[in-house]
mmCIF file of C-alpha atoms and ligand atoms in Angstrom:
data_model
loop_
_atom_site.group_PDB
_atom_site.id
_atom_site.type_symbol
_atom_site.label_atom_id
_atom_site.label_comp_id
_atom_site.label_asym_id
_atom_site.label_seq_id
_atom_site.Cartn_x
_atom_site.Cartn_y
_atom_site.Cartn_z
ATOM 1 C CA UNK P 1 10.015 2.220 -7.916
ATOM 2 C CA UNK P 2 9.351 -0.608 -10.377
ATOM 3 C CA UNK P 3 6.029 -2.472 -10.557
ATOM 4 C CA UNK P 4 7.819 -5.669 -9.518
ATOM 5 C CA UNK P 5 9.354 -3.999 -6.487
ATOM 6 C CA UNK P 6 6.029 -2.672 -5.183
ATOM 7 C CA UNK P 7 4.331 -5.996 -5.901
ATOM 8 C CA UNK P 8 7.045 -7.872 -4.035
ATOM 9 C CA UNK P 9 6.009 -6.236 -0.736
ATOM 10 C CA UNK P 10 2.677 -8.105 -0.922
ATOM 11 C CA UNK P 11 3.069 -11.873 -0.446
ATOM 12 C CA UNK P 12 -0.344 -12.812 -1.840
ATOM 13 C CA UNK P 13 0.349 -10.975 -5.091
ATOM 14 C CA UNK P 14 3.452 -13.123 -5.550
ATOM 15 C CA UNK P 15 1.688 -16.448 -4.968
ATOM 16 C CA UNK P 16 1.537 -18.214 -8.328
ATOM 17 C CA UNK P 17 -0.986 -20.931 -9.115
ATOM 18 C CA UNK P 18 -0.312 -22.943 -12.261
ATOM 19 C CA UNK P 19 2.537 -20.516 -12.972
ATOM 20 C CA UNK P 20 0.174 -17.505 -13.031
ATOM 21 C CA UNK P 21 0.263 -14.642 -10.550
ATOM 22 C CA UNK P 22 -3.047 -13.094 -9.475
ATOM 23 C CA UNK P 23 -4.207 -9.739 -10.798
ATOM 24 C CA UNK P 24 -5.951 -8.267 -7.805
ATOM 25 C CA UNK P 25 -8.486 -5.631 -8.845
ATOM 26 C CA UNK P 26 -10.691 -5.627 -5.756
ATOM 27 C CA UNK P 27 -8.865 -3.243 -3.442
ATOM 28 C CA UNK P 28 -12.016 -1.180 -2.865
ATOM 29 C CA UNK P 29 -13.385 -4.256 -1.051
ATOM 30 C CA UNK P 30 -10.176 -4.850 0.865
ATOM 31 C CA UNK P 31 -6.541 -4.132 0.070
ATOM 32 C CA UNK P 32 -3.711 -6.640 0.079
ATOM 33 C CA UNK P 33 -1.352 -6.479 3.078
ATOM 34 C CA UNK P 34 2.376 -5.918 2.853
ATOM 35 C CA UNK P 35 4.716 -8.346 4.611
ATOM 36 C CA UNK P 36 5.517 -5.820 7.362
ATOM 37 C CA UNK P 37 1.849 -5.595 8.396
ATOM 38 C CA UNK P 38 1.546 -9.378 8.557
ATOM 39 C CA UNK P 39 4.796 -9.498 10.567
ATOM 40 C CA UNK P 40 3.614 -6.839 13.023
ATOM 41 C CA UNK P 41 0.420 -8.796 13.746
ATOM 42 C CA UNK P 42 2.307 -12.031 14.208
ATOM 43 C CA UNK P 43 4.976 -10.326 16.329
ATOM 44 C CA UNK P 44 2.294 -9.058 18.708
ATOM 45 C CA UNK P 45 1.062 -12.605 19.342
ATOM 46 C CA UNK P 46 4.630 -13.920 19.659
ATOM 47 C CA UNK P 47 5.976 -11.235 21.974
ATOM 48 C CA UNK P 48 3.368 -8.974 23.556
ATOM 49 C CA UNK P 49 0.244 -11.069 23.887
ATOM 50 C CA UNK P 50 -1.872 -9.888 26.819
ATOM 51 C CA UNK P 51 -5.092 -7.944 27.294
ATOM 52 C CA UNK P 52 -4.397 -4.188 26.968
ATOM 53 C CA UNK P 53 -5.507 -1.665 29.616
ATOM 54 C CA UNK P 54 -5.997 -4.306 32.301
ATOM 55 C CA UNK P 55 -2.896 -6.018 33.703
ATOM 56 C CA UNK P 56 0.016 -4.424 35.561
ATOM 57 C CA UNK P 57 2.649 -6.986 34.541
ATOM 58 C CA UNK P 58 5.137 -6.228 31.780
ATOM 59 C CA UNK P 59 3.406 -8.104 28.948
ATOM 60 C CA UNK P 60 0.106 -6.374 29.684
ATOM 61 C CA UNK P 61 1.820 -2.995 29.740
ATOM 62 C CA UNK P 62 3.483 -3.854 26.415
ATOM 63 C CA UNK P 63 0.085 -4.746 24.936
ATOM 64 C CA UNK P 64 -1.302 -1.400 26.149
ATOM 65 C CA UNK P 65 1.681 0.436 24.671
ATOM 66 C CA UNK P 66 1.249 -1.268 21.272
ATOM 67 C CA UNK P 67 -2.463 -0.461 21.240
ATOM 68 C CA UNK P 68 -2.010 3.160 22.280
ATOM 69 C CA UNK P 69 0.859 3.662 19.831
ATOM 70 C CA UNK P 70 -1.588 2.834 17.039
ATOM 71 C CA UNK P 71 -3.846 5.586 18.343
ATOM 72 C CA UNK P 72 -1.087 8.215 18.374
ATOM 73 C CA UNK P 73 0.095 7.018 14.936
ATOM 74 C CA UNK P 74 -3.459 7.372 13.595
ATOM 75 C CA UNK P 75 -3.851 10.802 15.180
ATOM 76 C CA UNK P 76 -0.665 12.172 13.635
ATOM 77 C CA UNK P 77 -1.565 10.521 10.291
ATOM 78 C CA UNK P 78 -4.789 12.562 10.026
ATOM 79 C CA UNK P 79 -3.703 15.672 11.968
ATOM 80 C CA UNK P 80 -5.836 14.945 15.041
ATOM 81 C CA UNK P 81 -5.422 14.635 18.815
ATOM 82 C CA UNK P 82 -5.072 11.074 20.084
ATOM 83 C CA UNK P 83 -7.968 11.374 22.571
ATOM 84 C CA UNK P 84 -10.339 12.067 19.663
ATOM 85 C CA UNK P 85 -9.464 8.817 17.855
ATOM 86 C CA UNK P 86 -11.930 6.043 18.657
ATOM 87 C CA UNK P 87 -11.091 2.527 17.520
ATOM 88 C CA UNK P 88 -14.063 0.524 16.309
ATOM 89 C CA UNK P 89 -14.359 -2.691 14.266
ATOM 90 C CA UNK P 90 -14.750 -0.936 10.908
ATOM 91 C CA UNK P 91 -16.082 2.169 9.139
ATOM 92 C CA UNK P 92 -19.630 0.815 9.408
ATOM 93 C CA UNK P 93 -19.405 0.643 13.194
ATOM 94 C CA UNK P 94 -17.885 4.131 13.317
ATOM 95 C CA UNK P 95 -20.862 5.577 11.435
ATOM 96 C CA UNK P 96 -23.350 3.583 13.515
ATOM 97 C CA UNK P 97 -21.689 4.967 16.646
ATOM 98 C CA UNK P 98 -22.488 8.525 15.546
ATOM 99 C CA UNK P 99 -26.047 7.647 14.499
ATOM 100 C CA UNK P 100 -26.872 5.861 17.752
ATOM 101 C CA UNK P 101 -25.279 8.433 20.051
ATOM 102 C CA UNK P 102 -25.267 11.950 18.594
ATOM 103 C CA UNK P 103 -28.188 11.130 16.304
ATOM 104 C CA UNK P 104 -30.405 9.525 18.952
ATOM 105 C CA UNK P 105 -29.715 12.374 21.393
ATOM 106 C CA UNK P 106 -30.191 15.292 19.023
ATOM 107 C CA UNK P 107 -32.572 14.378 16.211
ATOM 108 C CA UNK P 108 -36.232 15.400 16.612
ATOM 109 C CA UNK P 109 -39.405 14.757 14.625
ATOM 110 C CA UNK P 110 -39.444 16.860 11.459
ATOM 111 C CA UNK P 111 -35.649 17.244 11.357
ATOM 112 C CA UNK P 112 -33.713 16.290 8.270
ATOM 113 C CA UNK P 113 -30.727 14.033 7.623
ATOM 114 C CA UNK P 114 -29.157 14.677 4.226
ATOM 115 C CA UNK P 115 -26.922 12.153 2.435
ATOM 116 C CA UNK P 116 -25.849 11.717 -1.195
ATOM 117 C CA UNK P 117 -27.169 9.130 -3.614
ATOM 118 C CA UNK P 118 -23.606 7.731 -3.882
ATOM 119 C CA UNK P 119 -23.509 6.333 -0.352
ATOM 120 C CA UNK P 120 -22.381 2.843 0.511
ATOM 121 C CA UNK P 121 -25.126 1.148 2.563
ATOM 122 C CA UNK P 122 -22.908 1.692 5.637
ATOM 123 C CA UNK P 123 -23.459 5.433 5.357
ATOM 124 C CA UNK P 124 -27.116 5.063 4.441
ATOM 125 C CA UNK P 125 -28.772 2.408 6.597
ATOM 126 C CA UNK P 126 -27.779 3.891 9.993
ATOM 127 C CA UNK P 127 -29.414 7.177 8.900
ATOM 128 C CA UNK P 128 -32.452 5.431 7.434
ATOM 129 C CA UNK P 129 -33.005 3.609 10.735
ATOM 130 C CA UNK P 130 -32.336 6.720 12.806
ATOM 131 C CA UNK P 131 -34.829 8.758 10.783
ATOM 132 C CA UNK P 132 -37.478 6.064 11.163
ATOM 133 C CA UNK P 133 -36.911 5.892 14.914
ATOM 134 C CA UNK P 134 -37.109 9.663 15.306
ATOM 135 C CA UNK P 135 -39.735 10.602 12.732
ATOM 136 C CA UNK P 136 -37.133 12.570 10.798
ATOM 137 C CA UNK P 137 -36.790 12.851 7.034
ATOM 138 C CA UNK P 138 -33.965 11.254 5.009
ATOM 139 C CA UNK P 139 -33.199 13.435 1.990
ATOM 140 C CA UNK P 140 -30.851 12.584 -0.892
ATOM 141 C CA UNK P 141 -28.560 14.849 -2.871
ATOM 142 C CA UNK P 142 -28.708 13.619 -6.462
ATOM 143 C CA UNK P 143 -26.113 14.011 -9.194
ATOM 144 C CA UNK P 144 -26.954 15.687 -12.467
ATOM 145 C CA UNK P 145 -26.311 13.996 -15.826
ATOM 146 C CA UNK P 146 -22.636 15.015 -15.561
ATOM 147 C CA UNK P 147 -22.353 13.129 -12.256
ATOM 148 C CA UNK P 148 -22.063 16.366 -10.287
ATOM 149 C CA UNK P 149 -23.846 17.331 -7.095
ATOM 150 C CA UNK P 150 -24.487 20.958 -7.912
ATOM 151 C CA UNK P 151 -24.390 23.913 -5.504
ATOM 152 C CA UNK P 152 -28.056 24.443 -6.293
ATOM 153 C CA UNK P 153 -28.948 20.876 -5.246
ATOM 154 C CA UNK P 154 -27.064 21.399 -1.974
ATOM 155 C CA UNK P 155 -28.559 24.838 -1.287
ATOM 156 C CA UNK P 156 -32.087 23.573 -1.918
ATOM 157 C CA UNK P 157 -31.871 20.441 0.202
ATOM 158 C CA UNK P 158 -29.596 21.340 3.104
ATOM 159 C CA UNK P 159 -32.188 23.432 4.888
ATOM 160 C CA UNK P 160 -32.308 25.002 8.340
ATOM 161 C CA UNK P 161 -33.907 21.861 9.827
ATOM 162 C CA UNK P 162 -30.990 19.691 8.613
ATOM 163 C CA UNK P 163 -29.246 18.247 11.652
ATOM 164 C CA UNK P 164 -26.875 15.778 9.970
ATOM 165 C CA UNK P 165 -25.135 15.938 6.596
ATOM 166 C CA UNK P 166 -23.407 12.605 5.918
ATOM 167 C CA UNK P 167 -21.502 11.944 2.717
ATOM 168 C CA UNK P 168 -18.843 9.784 1.210
ATOM 169 C CA UNK P 169 -15.523 11.438 0.383
ATOM 170 C CA UNK P 170 -15.018 9.118 -2.624
ATOM 171 C CA UNK P 171 -17.661 6.796 -4.099
ATOM 172 C CA UNK P 172 -16.893 3.077 -3.884
ATOM 173 C CA UNK P 173 -18.671 2.494 -7.216
ATOM 174 C CA UNK P 174 -17.881 5.511 -9.368
ATOM 175 C CA UNK P 175 -14.604 6.601 -7.783
ATOM 176 C CA UNK P 176 -15.706 10.237 -7.893
ATOM 177 C CA UNK P 177 -15.322 12.719 -5.078
ATOM 178 C CA UNK P 178 -18.065 14.608 -3.266
ATOM 179 C CA UNK P 179 -17.884 18.425 -3.198
ATOM 180 C CA UNK P 180 -16.488 18.360 0.336
ATOM 181 C CA UNK P 181 -15.806 22.069 0.764
ATOM 182 C CA UNK P 182 -19.247 23.162 -0.361
ATOM 183 C CA UNK P 183 -20.921 20.500 1.794
ATOM 184 C CA UNK P 184 -19.020 21.301 4.986
ATOM 185 C CA UNK P 185 -19.541 25.049 4.475
ATOM 186 C CA UNK P 186 -23.251 24.605 3.911
ATOM 187 C CA UNK P 187 -23.538 22.365 6.982
ATOM 188 C CA UNK P 188 -21.838 25.021 9.102
ATOM 189 C CA UNK P 189 -24.196 27.659 7.722
ATOM 190 C CA UNK P 190 -27.306 25.717 8.818
ATOM 191 C CA UNK P 191 -25.761 24.291 12.019
ATOM 192 C CA UNK P 192 -25.724 20.658 10.876
ATOM 193 C CA UNK P 193 -23.168 18.091 11.967
ATOM 194 C CA UNK P 194 -21.082 16.547 9.147
ATOM 195 C CA UNK P 195 -20.081 12.892 8.942
ATOM 196 C CA UNK P 196 -17.584 12.077 6.181
ATOM 197 C CA UNK P 197 -17.103 8.486 5.090
ATOM 198 C CA UNK P 198 -13.423 8.322 4.128
ATOM 199 C CA UNK P 199 -13.318 4.531 3.617
ATOM 200 C CA UNK P 200 -12.549 4.932 -0.108
ATOM 201 C CA UNK P 201 -10.500 8.117 -0.002
ATOM 202 C CA UNK P 202 -7.843 7.557 2.644
ATOM 203 C CA UNK P 203 -6.354 4.552 0.802
ATOM 204 C CA UNK P 204 -5.546 6.946 -2.082
ATOM 205 C CA UNK P 205 -5.054 10.443 -0.675
ATOM 206 C CA UNK P 206 -4.085 12.403 2.391
ATOM 207 C CA UNK P 207 -6.964 13.111 4.746
ATOM 208 C CA UNK P 208 -6.428 15.889 7.263
ATOM 209 C CA UNK P 209 -9.223 16.494 9.722
ATOM 210 C CA UNK P 210 -8.574 20.216 10.065
ATOM 211 C CA UNK P 211 -8.439 20.780 6.320
ATOM 212 C CA UNK P 212 -11.597 18.759 5.780
ATOM 213 C CA UNK P 213 -13.545 20.788 8.337
ATOM 214 C CA UNK P 214 -15.921 17.937 9.211
ATOM 215 C CA UNK P 215 -17.300 16.943 12.615
ATOM 216 C CA UNK P 216 -16.836 13.187 12.247
ATOM 217 C CA UNK P 217 -14.677 11.066 9.933
ATOM 218 C CA UNK P 218 -14.868 7.284 9.540
ATOM 219 C CA UNK P 219 -12.636 4.728 7.823
ATOM 220 C CA UNK P 220 -11.458 1.096 7.950
ATOM 221 C CA UNK P 221 -7.898 -0.186 8.368
ATOM 222 C CA UNK P 222 -8.425 -3.127 6.017
ATOM 223 C CA UNK P 223 -8.858 -0.918 2.946
ATOM 224 C CA UNK P 224 -5.517 0.823 3.591
ATOM 225 C CA UNK P 225 -3.109 -2.149 3.872
ATOM 226 C CA UNK P 226 -4.037 -2.749 7.515
ATOM 227 C CA UNK P 227 -5.774 -5.639 9.264
ATOM 228 C CA UNK P 228 -9.431 -6.627 9.277
ATOM 229 C CA UNK P 229 -11.404 -5.789 12.400
ATOM 230 C CA UNK P 230 -10.144 -2.275 13.082
ATOM 231 C CA UNK P 231 -11.983 0.894 12.178
ATOM 232 C CA UNK P 232 -11.474 4.527 13.066
ATOM 233 C CA UNK P 233 -13.874 7.217 14.128
ATOM 234 C CA UNK P 234 -12.463 10.687 14.571
ATOM 235 C CA UNK P 235 -14.814 13.213 16.117
ATOM 236 C CA UNK P 236 -14.663 16.845 17.157
ATOM 237 C CA UNK P 237 -13.700 16.837 20.825
ATOM 238 C CA UNK P 238 -16.692 18.830 22.147
ATOM 239 C CA UNK P 239 -19.089 16.447 20.405
ATOM 240 C CA UNK P 240 -17.329 13.294 21.626
ATOM 241 C CA UNK P 241 -17.294 14.716 25.144
ATOM 242 C CA UNK P 242 -21.032 15.406 25.238
ATOM 243 C CA UNK P 243 -22.275 12.250 23.464
ATOM 244 C CA UNK P 244 -23.352 9.219 25.511
ATOM 245 C CA UNK P 245 -21.467 5.905 25.098
ATOM 246 C CA UNK P 246 -22.462 3.575 22.255
ATOM 247 C CA UNK P 247 -21.632 0.064 23.521
ATOM 248 C CA UNK P 248 -21.202 -0.612 27.221
ATOM 249 C CA UNK P 249 -18.987 -3.067 29.100
ATOM 250 C CA UNK P 250 -15.493 -3.425 30.469
ATOM 251 C CA UNK P 251 -13.050 -0.535 30.659
ATOM 252 C CA UNK P 252 -15.370 2.227 29.427
ATOM 253 C CA UNK P 253 -16.419 3.262 32.930
ATOM 254 C CA UNK P 254 -15.285 5.496 35.745
ATOM 255 C CA UNK P 255 -17.461 3.989 38.541
ATOM 256 C CA UNK P 256 -20.221 1.406 38.435
ATOM 257 C CA UNK P 257 -22.813 1.295 41.185
ATOM 258 C CA UNK P 258 -25.714 -1.134 41.421
ATOM 259 C CA UNK P 259 -28.148 1.117 39.565
ATOM 260 C CA UNK P 260 -26.014 3.541 37.575
ATOM 261 C CA UNK P 261 -22.539 4.318 36.290
ATOM 262 C CA UNK P 262 -20.262 7.124 35.174
ATOM 263 C CA UNK P 263 -18.087 6.963 32.083
ATOM 264 C CA UNK P 264 -14.363 6.898 31.474
ATOM 265 C CA UNK P 265 -12.780 9.917 29.788
ATOM 266 C CA UNK P 266 -12.160 9.910 26.027
ATOM 267 C CA UNK P 267 -11.410 7.769 24.159
ATOM 268 C CA UNK P 268 -12.110 4.823 26.519
ATOM 269 C CA UNK P 269 -15.783 5.894 26.876
ATOM 270 C CA UNK P 270 -16.415 4.551 23.366
ATOM 271 C CA UNK P 271 -14.277 1.385 23.530
ATOM 272 C CA UNK P 272 -16.217 -1.190 25.526
ATOM 273 C CA UNK P 273 -14.743 -4.635 26.056
ATOM 274 C CA UNK P 274 -11.446 -6.131 24.980
ATOM 275 C CA UNK P 275 -9.982 -4.351 21.981
ATOM 276 C CA UNK P 276 -7.721 -5.854 19.301
ATOM 277 C CA UNK P 277 -4.115 -4.861 20.012
ATOM 278 C CA UNK P 278 -2.751 -7.225 17.327
ATOM 279 C CA UNK P 279 -4.828 -5.379 14.722
ATOM 280 C CA UNK P 280 -3.593 -2.108 16.207
ATOM 281 C CA UNK P 281 0.007 -3.307 15.771
ATOM 282 C CA UNK P 282 -0.757 -4.163 12.154
ATOM 283 C CA UNK P 283 -2.380 -0.786 11.612
ATOM 284 C CA UNK P 284 0.673 1.091 12.908
ATOM 285 C CA UNK P 285 2.739 -0.870 10.387
ATOM 286 C CA UNK P 286 0.248 -0.068 7.596
ATOM 287 C CA UNK P 287 0.397 3.650 8.358
ATOM 288 C CA UNK P 288 4.186 3.650 8.282
ATOM 289 C CA UNK P 289 4.080 1.686 4.990
ATOM 290 C CA UNK P 290 1.900 4.430 3.451
ATOM 291 C CA UNK P 291 4.197 7.124 4.844
ATOM 292 C CA UNK P 292 7.259 5.367 3.443
ATOM 293 C CA UNK P 293 5.801 5.044 -0.064
ATOM 294 C CA UNK P 294 4.112 8.450 0.234
ATOM 295 C CA UNK P 295 0.713 9.592 -1.048
ATOM 296 C CA UNK P 296 2.425 11.439 -3.925
ATOM 297 C CA UNK P 297 3.876 8.212 -5.263
ATOM 298 C CA UNK P 298 0.653 6.288 -4.520
ATOM 299 C CA UNK P 299 -1.423 8.919 -6.334
ATOM 300 C CA UNK P 300 0.946 9.099 -9.309
ATOM 301 C CA UNK P 301 1.088 5.344 -9.793
ATOM 302 C CA UNK P 302 -2.655 4.866 -9.345
ATOM 303 C CA UNK P 303 -3.567 7.678 -11.732
ATOM 304 C CA UNK P 304 -1.307 6.291 -14.452
ATOM 305 C CA UNK P 305 -2.915 2.846 -14.149
ATOM 306 C CA UNK P 306 -6.456 4.242 -13.828
ATOM 307 C CA UNK P 307 -6.108 6.423 -16.934
ATOM 308 C CA UNK P 308 -4.580 3.553 -18.872
ATOM 309 C CA UNK P 309 -7.439 1.262 -17.792
ATOM 310 C CA UNK P 310 -10.080 3.752 -18.947
ATOM 311 C CA UNK P 311 -8.360 4.152 -22.331
ATOM 312 C CA UNK P 312 -7.992 0.394 -22.850
ATOM 313 C CA UNK P 313 -11.524 -0.429 -21.680
ATOM 314 C CA UNK P 314 -13.039 2.315 -23.853
ATOM 315 C CA UNK P 315 -11.481 0.549 -26.853
ATOM 316 C CA UNK P 316 -13.204 -2.754 -26.106
ATOM 317 C CA UNK P 317 -16.484 -2.779 -28.005
ATOM 318 C CA UNK P 318 -17.811 -5.587 -25.770
ATOM 319 C CA UNK P 319 -17.465 -3.441 -22.638
ATOM 320 C CA UNK P 320 -19.826 -0.800 -21.344
ATOM 321 C CA UNK P 321 -18.173 1.665 -18.952
ATOM 322 C CA UNK P 322 -20.116 3.734 -16.435
ATOM 323 C CA UNK P 323 -19.503 7.163 -14.980
ATOM 324 C CA UNK P 324 -17.916 10.363 -16.231
ATOM 325 C CA UNK P 325 -14.560 10.530 -18.015
ATOM 326 C CA UNK P 326 -13.816 14.229 -17.780
ATOM 327 C CA UNK P 327 -13.359 14.492 -14.020
ATOM 328 C CA UNK P 328 -10.743 13.054 -11.677
ATOM 329 C CA UNK P 329 -11.676 9.618 -10.349
ATOM 330 C CA UNK P 330 -10.023 7.414 -7.747
ATOM 331 C CA UNK P 331 -9.724 3.687 -7.293
ATOM 332 C CA UNK P 332 -12.833 2.217 -8.908
ATOM 333 C CA UNK P 333 -14.100 1.667 -12.456
ATOM 334 C CA UNK P 334 -17.593 0.184 -12.873
ATOM 335 C CA UNK P 335 -18.356 -1.700 -16.103
ATOM 336 C CA UNK P 336 -20.232 -4.591 -17.674
ATOM 337 C CA UNK P 337 -19.590 -6.867 -20.592
ATOM 338 C CA UNK P 338 -22.536 -6.263 -22.897
ATOM 339 C CA UNK P 339 -25.402 -8.794 -22.510
ATOM 340 C CA UNK P 340 -23.544 -10.677 -19.775
ATOM 341 C CA UNK P 341 -24.462 -10.878 -16.110
ATOM 342 C CA UNK P 342 -21.605 -9.423 -14.025
ATOM 343 C CA UNK P 343 -21.297 -12.624 -11.975
ATOM 344 C CA UNK P 344 -20.646 -14.566 -15.204
ATOM 345 C CA UNK P 345 -18.026 -12.015 -16.234
ATOM 346 C CA UNK P 346 -16.296 -12.226 -12.844
ATOM 347 C CA UNK P 347 -16.303 -16.029 -13.042
ATOM 348 C CA UNK P 348 -14.694 -16.071 -16.491
ATOM 349 C CA UNK P 349 -12.067 -13.563 -15.324
ATOM 350 C CA UNK P 350 -11.396 -15.647 -12.241
ATOM 351 C CA UNK P 351 -10.280 -18.562 -14.430
ATOM 352 C CA UNK P 352 -7.459 -16.255 -15.580
ATOM 353 C CA UNK P 353 -6.738 -15.243 -11.963
ATOM 354 C CA UNK P 354 -8.159 -11.775 -12.543
ATOM 355 C CA UNK P 355 -10.080 -10.734 -9.417
ATOM 356 C CA UNK P 356 -12.907 -8.215 -9.833
ATOM 357 C CA UNK P 357 -16.028 -7.663 -7.753
ATOM 358 C CA UNK P 358 -19.490 -8.188 -9.236
ATOM 359 C CA UNK P 359 -22.804 -7.193 -7.705
ATOM 360 C CA UNK P 360 -24.483 -4.098 -6.319
ATOM 361 C CA UNK P 361 -21.394 -3.035 -4.323
ATOM 362 C CA UNK P 362 -23.561 -2.219 -1.276
ATOM 363 C CA UNK P 363 -24.870 0.830 -3.116
ATOM 364 C CA UNK P 364 -28.274 -0.285 -4.404
ATOM 365 C CA UNK P 365 -29.919 3.176 -4.535
ATOM 366 C CA UNK P 366 -26.987 4.476 -6.617
ATOM 367 C CA UNK P 367 -27.092 1.531 -9.011
ATOM 368 C CA UNK P 368 -30.848 1.907 -9.406
ATOM 369 C CA UNK P 369 -30.331 5.598 -10.225
ATOM 370 C CA UNK P 370 -27.768 4.521 -12.851
ATOM 371 C CA UNK P 371 -30.376 2.171 -14.354
ATOM 372 C CA UNK P 372 -28.518 -0.961 -13.220
ATOM 373 C CA UNK P 373 -29.106 -3.858 -10.871
ATOM 374 C CA UNK P 374 -25.483 -4.858 -10.744
ATOM 375 C CA UNK P 375 -22.154 -4.393 -12.455
ATOM 376 C CA UNK P 376 -18.517 -5.403 -12.306
ATOM 377 C CA UNK P 377 -15.982 -3.175 -10.608
ATOM 378 C CA UNK P 378 -12.245 -3.117 -11.144
ATOM 379 C CA UNK P 379 -10.560 -1.270 -8.306
ATOM 380 C CA UNK P 380 -6.943 -0.293 -8.028
ATOM 381 C CA UNK P 381 -4.213 0.226 -5.505
ATOM 382 C CA UNK P 382 -0.546 1.176 -5.574
ATOM 383 C CA UNK P 383 0.495 -2.407 -6.434
ATOM 384 C CA UNK P 384 -1.451 -2.523 -9.720
ATOM 385 C CA UNK P 385 0.326 -2.024 -13.022
ATOM 386 C CA UNK P 386 -0.520 -1.450 -16.671
ATOM 387 C CA UNK P 387 0.293 -5.137 -17.165
ATOM 388 C CA UNK P 388 -2.591 -5.927 -14.784
ATOM 389 C CA UNK P 389 -4.897 -3.840 -16.976
ATOM 390 C CA UNK P 390 -3.678 -5.743 -20.054
ATOM 391 C CA UNK P 391 -4.463 -9.037 -18.310
ATOM 392 C CA UNK P 392 -7.953 -7.711 -17.419
ATOM 393 C CA UNK P 393 -8.608 -6.684 -21.034
ATOM 394 C CA UNK P 394 -7.322 -9.971 -22.491
ATOM 395 C CA UNK P 395 -9.630 -11.848 -20.186
ATOM 396 C CA UNK P 396 -12.619 -9.596 -20.899
ATOM 397 C CA UNK P 397 -12.223 -10.318 -24.596
ATOM 398 C CA UNK P 398 -12.922 -14.005 -23.874
ATOM 399 C CA UNK P 399 -16.115 -13.487 -21.872
ATOM 400 C CA UNK P 400 -18.740 -13.284 -24.610
ATOM 401 C CA UNK P 401 -17.331 -16.138 -26.675
ATOM 402 C CA UNK P 402 -17.038 -18.403 -23.619
ATOM 403 C CA UNK P 403 -20.734 -17.813 -22.997
ATOM 404 C CA UNK P 404 -21.626 -18.618 -26.612
ATOM 405 C CA UNK P 405 -22.255 -15.002 -27.614
ATOM 406 C CA UNK P 406 -20.871 -13.471 -30.784
ATOM 407 C CA UNK P 407 -18.913 -10.264 -31.294
ATOM 408 C CA UNK P 408 -20.626 -6.908 -30.726
HETATM 409 C C1 PLP C 501 -17.534 4.068 0.813
HETATM 410 C C2 PLP C 501 -17.583 2.971 1.835
HETATM 411 N N1 PLP C 501 -18.030 3.230 3.064
HETATM 412 C C3 PLP C 501 -18.093 2.316 4.013
HETATM 413 C C4 PLP C 501 -17.707 1.025 3.756
HETATM 414 C C5 PLP C 501 -17.827 0.015 4.837
HETATM 415 O O1 PLP C 501 -16.581 -0.433 5.228
HETATM 416 P P1 PLP C 501 -16.499 -1.628 6.273
HETATM 417 O O2 PLP C 501 -17.160 -2.801 5.606
HETATM 418 O O3 PLP C 501 -15.051 -1.829 6.487
HETATM 419 O O4 PLP C 501 -17.238 -1.189 7.467
HETATM 420 C C6 PLP C 501 -17.248 0.673 2.495
HETATM 421 C C7 PLP C 501 -16.872 -0.714 2.187
HETATM 422 O O5 PLP C 501 -16.699 -1.103 1.071
HETATM 423 C C8 PLP C 501 -17.176 1.679 1.505
HETATM 424 O O6 PLP C 501 -16.748 1.399 0.275
#
């Protein structure tokens, strides 16, 4: 498939301003949406608009069918059972759900929650707050100078009092993968529950819950060509069955009496209030878009562009690149233009319609560990091309001179 063909599926990537098309390098924040996802959302509001799981008239039953189809699509996409798929608003809410239900019920004073130093704040703050509430200890797995979390680090820190081991599958800053197998095996050995944040992996690679061997998996639709406002939590059935509800309200109950209530079976127990069936419709379309292109093609295209970007950026003397270059990385490249604040760099690039993120990327402890306060991040998806990388590099070459700085 040509670069133009892939790009043409995404209306916003085709929208020229002043005769220039955008170069979108912020897919780790949110991906662009293909036409068919936008159409599916709009079609829901045109044809099936009603509140799912409530009415008995045809439109309401259609809305329920659309919403539940997204659940079965999601389940088959990750090799799970539909009743173990909980729809939330985003990956953050999915992780909070586990912290405030399983965590609150099971963590005791003196227990340990272990996470990695690479975590996005969404897989850090819920555990920090839980540990504070319970008098438990939050322990970090650090990377060595080669950006590896070693077996020794894991064996030393994941101790018998570890109740939760939560880690990102792929880092949103460095694009490197956690040692999933070692971590899940170690967690099983000590009887800890594993929570894997797949927000930055599932846009790029197949995630299969059985292969991963985790207890909970979280991700967001909007980073994988789907709509905003829909997240996924998959959990091991026995755990979901025994946990209490997170949010309470309409449709998550069996019976409500004046002073107490009983809960609906899975997955409704965790889905209080009106859900978003239009987003669900869009998500079904996003999943079939990924299946049509295929992870093999996505991976091949992204790797070619990623490797090209690293080679080109390494050649720019004004650019400082962060992270390792001898291991496989996915999606994100952090960098700075020397002596320039990342927000200034992003602003100069924006004038050329090159979109990169600048800041701490919601990973302040990681950036601090890397000796940084902030940096730029170029992040890639299937629709990026080597031409996009050339446009990024051309624009980067202007940054220092536009700010009155000389060559380095
Ligand atoms: C690794 C990782 N986890 C979690 C999140 C949170 O995703 P959301 O904002 O959709 O909840 C992000 C968002 O960038 C992320 O990169």
